[in-house]
Short mmCIF file of the C-alpha atoms (twelve columns), coordinates in Angstrom:
data_MODEL
# 
_entry.id   MODEL 
# 
loop_
_atom_site.group_PDB 
_atom_site.id 
_atom_site.type_symbol 
_atom_site.label_atom_id 
_atom_site.label_alt_id 
_atom_site.label_comp_id 
_atom_site.label_asym_id 
_atom_site.label_seq_id 
_atom_site.Cartn_x 
_atom_site.Cartn_y 
_atom_site.Cartn_z 
_atom_site.pdbx_PDB_model_num 
ATOM 1   C CA . MET A 1   -7.500  30.250 -28.393 1 
ATOM 2   C CA . VAL A 2   -10.710 28.487 -28.791 1 
ATOM 3   C CA . THR A 3   -12.496 27.656 -25.587 1 
ATOM 4   C CA . LEU A 4   -15.792 26.133 -25.159 1 
ATOM 5   C CA . GLU A 5   -17.972 25.800 -21.925 1 
ATOM 6   C CA . THR A 6   -20.846 23.590 -21.352 1 
ATOM 7   C CA . PRO A 7   -22.677 23.749 -18.188 1 
ATOM 8   C CA . ARG A 8   -20.519 21.240 -16.363 1 
ATOM 9   C CA . LEU A 9   -17.462 21.510 -18.771 1 
ATOM 10  C CA . THR A 10  -14.666 23.570 -19.957 1 
ATOM 11  C CA . LEU A 11  -12.801 22.133 -23.429 1 
ATOM 12  C CA . ARG A 12  -10.012 23.723 -24.243 1 
ATOM 13  C CA . ARG A 13  -6.279  24.189 -25.874 1 
ATOM 14  C CA . TRP A 14  -3.825  21.852 -24.339 1 
ATOM 15  C CA . ARG A 15  -1.262  23.181 -21.725 1 
ATOM 16  C CA . GLU A 16  2.110   21.112 -20.532 1 
ATOM 17  C CA . GLU A 17  1.019   20.698 -16.974 1 
ATOM 18  C CA . ASP A 18  -2.082  18.192 -19.059 1 
ATOM 19  C CA . VAL A 19  0.177   15.763 -20.063 1 
ATOM 20  C CA . ALA A 20  0.636   14.116 -17.091 1 
ATOM 21  C CA . PRO A 21  -3.032  13.265 -16.461 1 
ATOM 22  C CA . MET A 22  -3.708  12.609 -20.066 1 
ATOM 23  C CA . ALA A 23  -0.759  10.075 -19.691 1 
ATOM 24  C CA . ALA A 24  -2.794  8.365  -16.843 1 
ATOM 25  C CA . VAL A 25  -6.125  8.515  -18.930 1 
ATOM 26  C CA . ASN A 26  -3.534  6.806  -21.792 1 
ATOM 27  C CA . ALA A 27  -1.958  4.025  -19.356 1 
ATOM 28  C CA . ASP A 28  -5.291  2.371  -18.310 1 
ATOM 29  C CA . PRO A 29  -5.980  -0.830 -20.489 1 
ATOM 30  C CA . GLU A 30  -9.712  -0.492 -20.075 1 
ATOM 31  C CA . VAL A 31  -9.843  3.092  -21.600 1 
ATOM 32  C CA . MET A 32  -7.215  1.976  -24.354 1 
ATOM 33  C CA . ARG A 33  -9.373  -1.233 -24.823 1 
ATOM 34  C CA . TRP A 34  -11.085 0.036  -28.083 1 
ATOM 35  C CA . ILE A 35  -8.106  2.627  -29.065 1 
ATOM 36  C CA . ARG A 36  -6.614  0.684  -32.136 1 
ATOM 37  C CA . ASP A 37  -4.872  -2.156 -31.155 1 
ATOM 38  C CA . GLY A 38  -5.438  -1.923 -27.262 1 
ATOM 39  C CA . SER A 39  -2.124  -0.923 -26.689 1 
ATOM 40  C CA . VAL A 40  -1.412  1.715  -23.613 1 
ATOM 41  C CA . ARG A 41  0.881   4.590  -24.224 1 
ATOM 42  C CA . ASP A 42  2.995   6.070  -21.824 1 
ATOM 43  C CA . GLU A 43  4.176   9.690  -21.196 1 
ATOM 44  C CA . GLN A 44  6.185   10.410 -23.647 1 
ATOM 45  C CA . GLN A 45  3.819   9.062  -26.109 1 
ATOM 46  C CA . THR A 46  1.064   11.182 -24.736 1 
ATOM 47  C CA . ARG A 47  3.378   14.083 -24.979 1 
ATOM 48  C CA . ASP A 48  4.159   13.364 -28.389 1 
ATOM 49  C CA . GLY A 49  0.365   12.995 -29.268 1 
ATOM 50  C CA . VAL A 50  -0.567  16.682 -27.343 1 
ATOM 51  C CA . ARG A 51  1.926   18.295 -29.878 1 
ATOM 52  C CA . ALA A 52  -0.019  16.576 -32.649 1 
ATOM 53  C CA . TRP A 53  -3.090  17.622 -31.382 1 
ATOM 54  C CA . GLU A 54  -1.972  21.039 -31.103 1 
ATOM 55  C CA . SER A 55  -0.277  21.318 -34.651 1 
ATOM 56  C CA . GLU A 56  -3.559  20.253 -36.063 1 
ATOM 57  C CA . TRP A 57  -5.219  23.496 -34.519 1 
ATOM 58  C CA . GLU A 58  -2.608  25.383 -36.075 1 
ATOM 59  C CA . SER A 59  -2.904  23.612 -39.430 1 
ATOM 60  C CA . GLN A 60  -6.527  22.827 -39.442 1 
ATOM 61  C CA . GLY A 61  -8.430  25.483 -37.430 1 
ATOM 62  C CA . PHE A 62  -9.748  22.890 -35.343 1 
ATOM 63  C CA . GLY A 63  -8.364  19.714 -32.935 1 
ATOM 64  C CA . LEU A 64  -8.735  17.522 -29.977 1 
ATOM 65  C CA . PHE A 65  -9.863  19.936 -26.777 1 
ATOM 66  C CA . ALA A 66  -8.062  19.322 -23.191 1 
ATOM 67  C CA . VAL A 67  -11.455 18.563 -20.956 1 
ATOM 68  C CA . GLU A 68  -11.598 19.774 -17.475 1 
ATOM 69  C CA . ILE A 69  -14.773 19.721 -14.836 1 
ATOM 70  C CA . ARG A 70  -16.002 23.196 -14.393 1 
ATOM 71  C CA . PRO A 71  -16.589 23.202 -10.836 1 
ATOM 72  C CA . THR A 72  -13.334 21.861 -9.776  1 
ATOM 73  C CA . GLY A 73  -10.918 22.301 -12.754 1 
ATOM 74  C CA . GLU A 74  -10.242 18.538 -12.693 1 
ATOM 75  C CA . PHE A 75  -8.933  17.098 -15.965 1 
ATOM 76  C CA . ALA A 76  -10.924 14.686 -18.047 1 
ATOM 77  C CA . GLY A 77  -9.434  13.846 -20.998 1 
ATOM 78  C CA . PHE A 78  -10.367 14.781 -24.545 1 
ATOM 79  C CA . THR A 79  -12.781 15.283 -26.911 1 
ATOM 80  C CA . GLY A 80  -12.803 17.190 -30.249 1 
ATOM 81  C CA . LEU A 81  -12.365 16.957 -34.489 1 
ATOM 82  C CA . SER A 82  -9.476  15.345 -35.829 1 
ATOM 83  C CA . VAL A 83  -8.436  14.107 -39.715 1 
ATOM 84  C CA . PRO A 84  -8.388  10.707 -39.633 1 
ATOM 85  C CA . ASN A 85  -5.429  10.077 -41.917 1 
ATOM 86  C CA . TYR A 86  -5.476  6.566  -40.746 1 
ATOM 87  C CA . LEU A 87  -8.140  5.619  -42.791 1 
ATOM 88  C CA . PRO A 88  -7.737  7.086  -46.000 1 
ATOM 89  C CA . GLU A 89  -10.903 5.410  -47.510 1 
ATOM 90  C CA . VAL A 90  -13.068 7.831  -45.539 1 
ATOM 91  C CA . LEU A 91  -11.089 11.168 -46.546 1 
ATOM 92  C CA . PRO A 92  -11.946 13.712 -46.936 1 
ATOM 93  C CA . ALA A 93  -13.324 14.070 -43.639 1 
ATOM 94  C CA . VAL A 94  -13.018 15.352 -40.099 1 
ATOM 95  C CA . GLU A 95  -13.751 12.784 -37.335 1 
ATOM 96  C CA . ILE A 96  -15.420 13.192 -33.868 1 
ATOM 97  C CA . GLY A 97  -13.271 11.795 -31.046 1 
ATOM 98  C CA . TRP A 98  -13.181 11.371 -27.516 1 
ATOM 99  C CA . ARG A 99  -11.058 9.284  -24.526 1 
ATOM 100 C CA . LEU A 100 -12.311 10.418 -20.785 1 
ATOM 101 C CA . GLY A 101 -10.674 8.765  -17.748 1 
ATOM 102 C CA . ARG A 102 -12.918 6.123  -16.381 1 
ATOM 103 C CA . SER A 103 -14.072 7.901  -13.335 1 
ATOM 104 C CA . HIS A 104 -15.662 10.579 -15.999 1 
ATOM 105 C CA . TRP A 105 -17.776 7.891  -17.934 1 
ATOM 106 C CA . GLY A 106 -21.123 8.045  -18.657 1 
ATOM 107 C CA . ARG A 107 -21.871 11.718 -17.399 1 
ATOM 108 C CA . GLY A 108 -23.005 13.127 -20.170 1 
ATOM 109 C CA . LEU A 109 -21.879 14.214 -23.523 1 
ATOM 110 C CA . ALA A 110 -18.788 16.254 -24.033 1 
ATOM 111 C CA . ALA A 111 -18.605 15.525 -27.660 1 
ATOM 112 C CA . ALA A 112 -22.019 17.330 -28.631 1 
ATOM 113 C CA . ALA A 113 -20.113 20.784 -27.776 1 
ATOM 114 C CA . ALA A 114 -17.099 19.665 -30.027 1 
ATOM 115 C CA . VAL A 115 -19.678 18.641 -32.772 1 
ATOM 116 C CA . ARG A 116 -21.647 22.076 -32.114 1 
ATOM 117 C CA . PHE A 117 -18.361 23.616 -32.864 1 
ATOM 118 C CA . GLY A 118 -17.628 22.181 -36.101 1 
ATOM 119 C CA . PHE A 119 -20.581 22.381 -37.686 1 
ATOM 120 C CA . GLU A 120 -21.651 25.940 -36.262 1 
ATOM 121 C CA . GLU A 121 -18.183 27.508 -35.701 1 
ATOM 122 C CA . ARG A 122 -15.927 26.009 -38.432 1 
ATOM 123 C CA . GLY A 123 -18.919 25.208 -40.991 1 
ATOM 124 C CA . LEU A 124 -18.153 21.760 -41.633 1 
ATOM 125 C CA . GLU A 125 -20.206 19.796 -44.065 1 
ATOM 126 C CA . ARG A 126 -19.872 16.620 -42.457 1 
ATOM 127 C CA . ILE A 127 -18.197 14.781 -39.234 1 
ATOM 128 C CA . VAL A 128 -17.673 11.349 -38.915 1 
ATOM 129 C CA . SER A 129 -17.244 8.859  -35.895 1 
ATOM 130 C CA . ILE A 130 -15.089 5.763  -36.304 1 
ATOM 131 C CA . THR A 131 -15.585 2.927  -33.342 1 
ATOM 132 C CA . GLN A 132 -14.299 -0.436 -33.545 1 
ATOM 133 C CA . VAL A 133 -17.282 -3.181 -33.801 1 
ATOM 134 C CA . GLY A 134 -18.162 -4.540 -30.432 1 
ATOM 135 C CA . ASN A 135 -17.862 -1.011 -28.818 1 
ATOM 136 C CA . ASP A 136 -21.184 -0.447 -27.680 1 
ATOM 137 C CA . ALA A 137 -20.598 2.440  -25.468 1 
ATOM 138 C CA . SER A 138 -18.911 4.745  -28.350 1 
ATOM 139 C CA . GLU A 139 -22.050 3.446  -30.512 1 
ATOM 140 C CA . ARG A 140 -24.525 4.867  -28.169 1 
ATOM 141 C CA . ILE A 141 -22.806 8.106  -28.202 1 
ATOM 142 C CA . THR A 142 -22.560 8.748  -31.982 1 
ATOM 143 C CA . THR A 143 -26.275 7.669  -31.676 1 
ATOM 144 C CA . LYS A 144 -27.066 10.550 -29.285 1 
ATOM 145 C CA . LEU A 145 -25.086 12.533 -31.281 1 
ATOM 146 C CA . GLY A 146 -27.647 11.723 -34.214 1 
ATOM 147 C CA . MET A 147 -25.060 9.899  -36.519 1 
ATOM 148 C CA . ARG A 148 -25.924 6.996  -38.717 1 
ATOM 149 C CA . PRO A 149 -23.845 4.164  -39.666 1 
ATOM 150 C CA . VAL A 150 -22.614 4.282  -42.996 1 
ATOM 151 C CA . ARG A 151 -19.751 1.507  -43.420 1 
ATOM 152 C CA . GLU A 152 -17.601 -1.041 -42.255 1 
ATOM 153 C CA . THR A 153 -14.190 -1.544 -42.836 1 
ATOM 154 C CA . VAL A 154 -10.936 -2.594 -41.297 1 
ATOM 155 C CA . ASN A 155 -8.730  -0.195 -39.360 1 
ATOM 156 C CA . PRO A 156 -5.537  -0.665 -41.134 1 
ATOM 157 C CA . THR A 157 -3.073  0.644  -37.950 1 
ATOM 158 C CA . GLY A 158 -4.805  -1.681 -35.569 1 
ATOM 159 C CA . GLY A 159 -6.043  -4.551 -37.499 1 
ATOM 160 C CA . ARG A 160 -9.621  -4.503 -36.144 1 
ATOM 161 C CA . ARG A 161 -12.819 -3.803 -37.832 1 
ATOM 162 C CA . VAL A 162 -14.414 -0.709 -37.194 1 
ATOM 163 C CA . ARG A 163 -17.973 1.231  -38.468 1 
ATOM 164 C CA . VAL A 164 -18.014 4.239  -39.788 1 
ATOM 165 C CA . PHE A 165 -21.002 6.533  -38.713 1 
ATOM 166 C CA . GLU A 166 -21.599 9.975  -40.315 1 
ATOM 167 C CA . LEU A 167 -23.460 13.272 -39.666 1 
ATOM 168 C CA . SER A 168 -24.063 15.872 -42.732 1 
ATOM 169 C CA . SER A 169 -24.651 19.419 -41.687 1 
ATOM 170 C CA . ASP A 170 -27.675 19.817 -42.964 1 
ATOM 171 C CA . ARG A 171 -29.068 16.643 -40.845 1 
ATOM 172 C CA . TYR A 172 -27.645 18.673 -37.451 1 
ATOM 173 C CA . ILE A 173 -29.439 21.996 -38.528 1 
ATOM 174 C CA . THR A 174 -32.476 20.041 -39.079 1 
ATOM 175 C CA . SER A 175 -31.772 18.064 -35.863 1 
ATOM 176 C CA . THR A 176 -31.404 21.316 -33.776 1 
ATOM 177 C CA . ARG A 177 -33.997 23.174 -34.948 1 
# 
């Protein structure tokens, strides 16, 4: 089982008790505003998502981490890596993603640990981030991760315009020296 720790966070695999707090995150319209078509998700949809995320861990050797606050053990949401099958034009690719409850927004960069894991532990050659055009907060995160925009297109699952950012392993290595 892969577990990553930062000074403030633990990134770990999913547990059954994570479904309810993740469902609460997924039920918040403000959190979901920039996810696909903006629809919220219920507990069963969240449970199905967690199963799919865990399946990706088994098949790919990476996936989405449950994020908890180290000092308190409080569940915050997720960050991690996945294959963006919903946007075939960028494949082959691995995407960095995150979804945190609003009370955890703007407190640091949980995604940086997942990017580091992808390059340093899994040997990925590039990582992409796909953000909806207009989602300035997510674009700021991608910029802090060292990513650069490479194209705009339309997400076929939500019909919204998205911007694709990219970070190569060479650029990552150069920026961490």
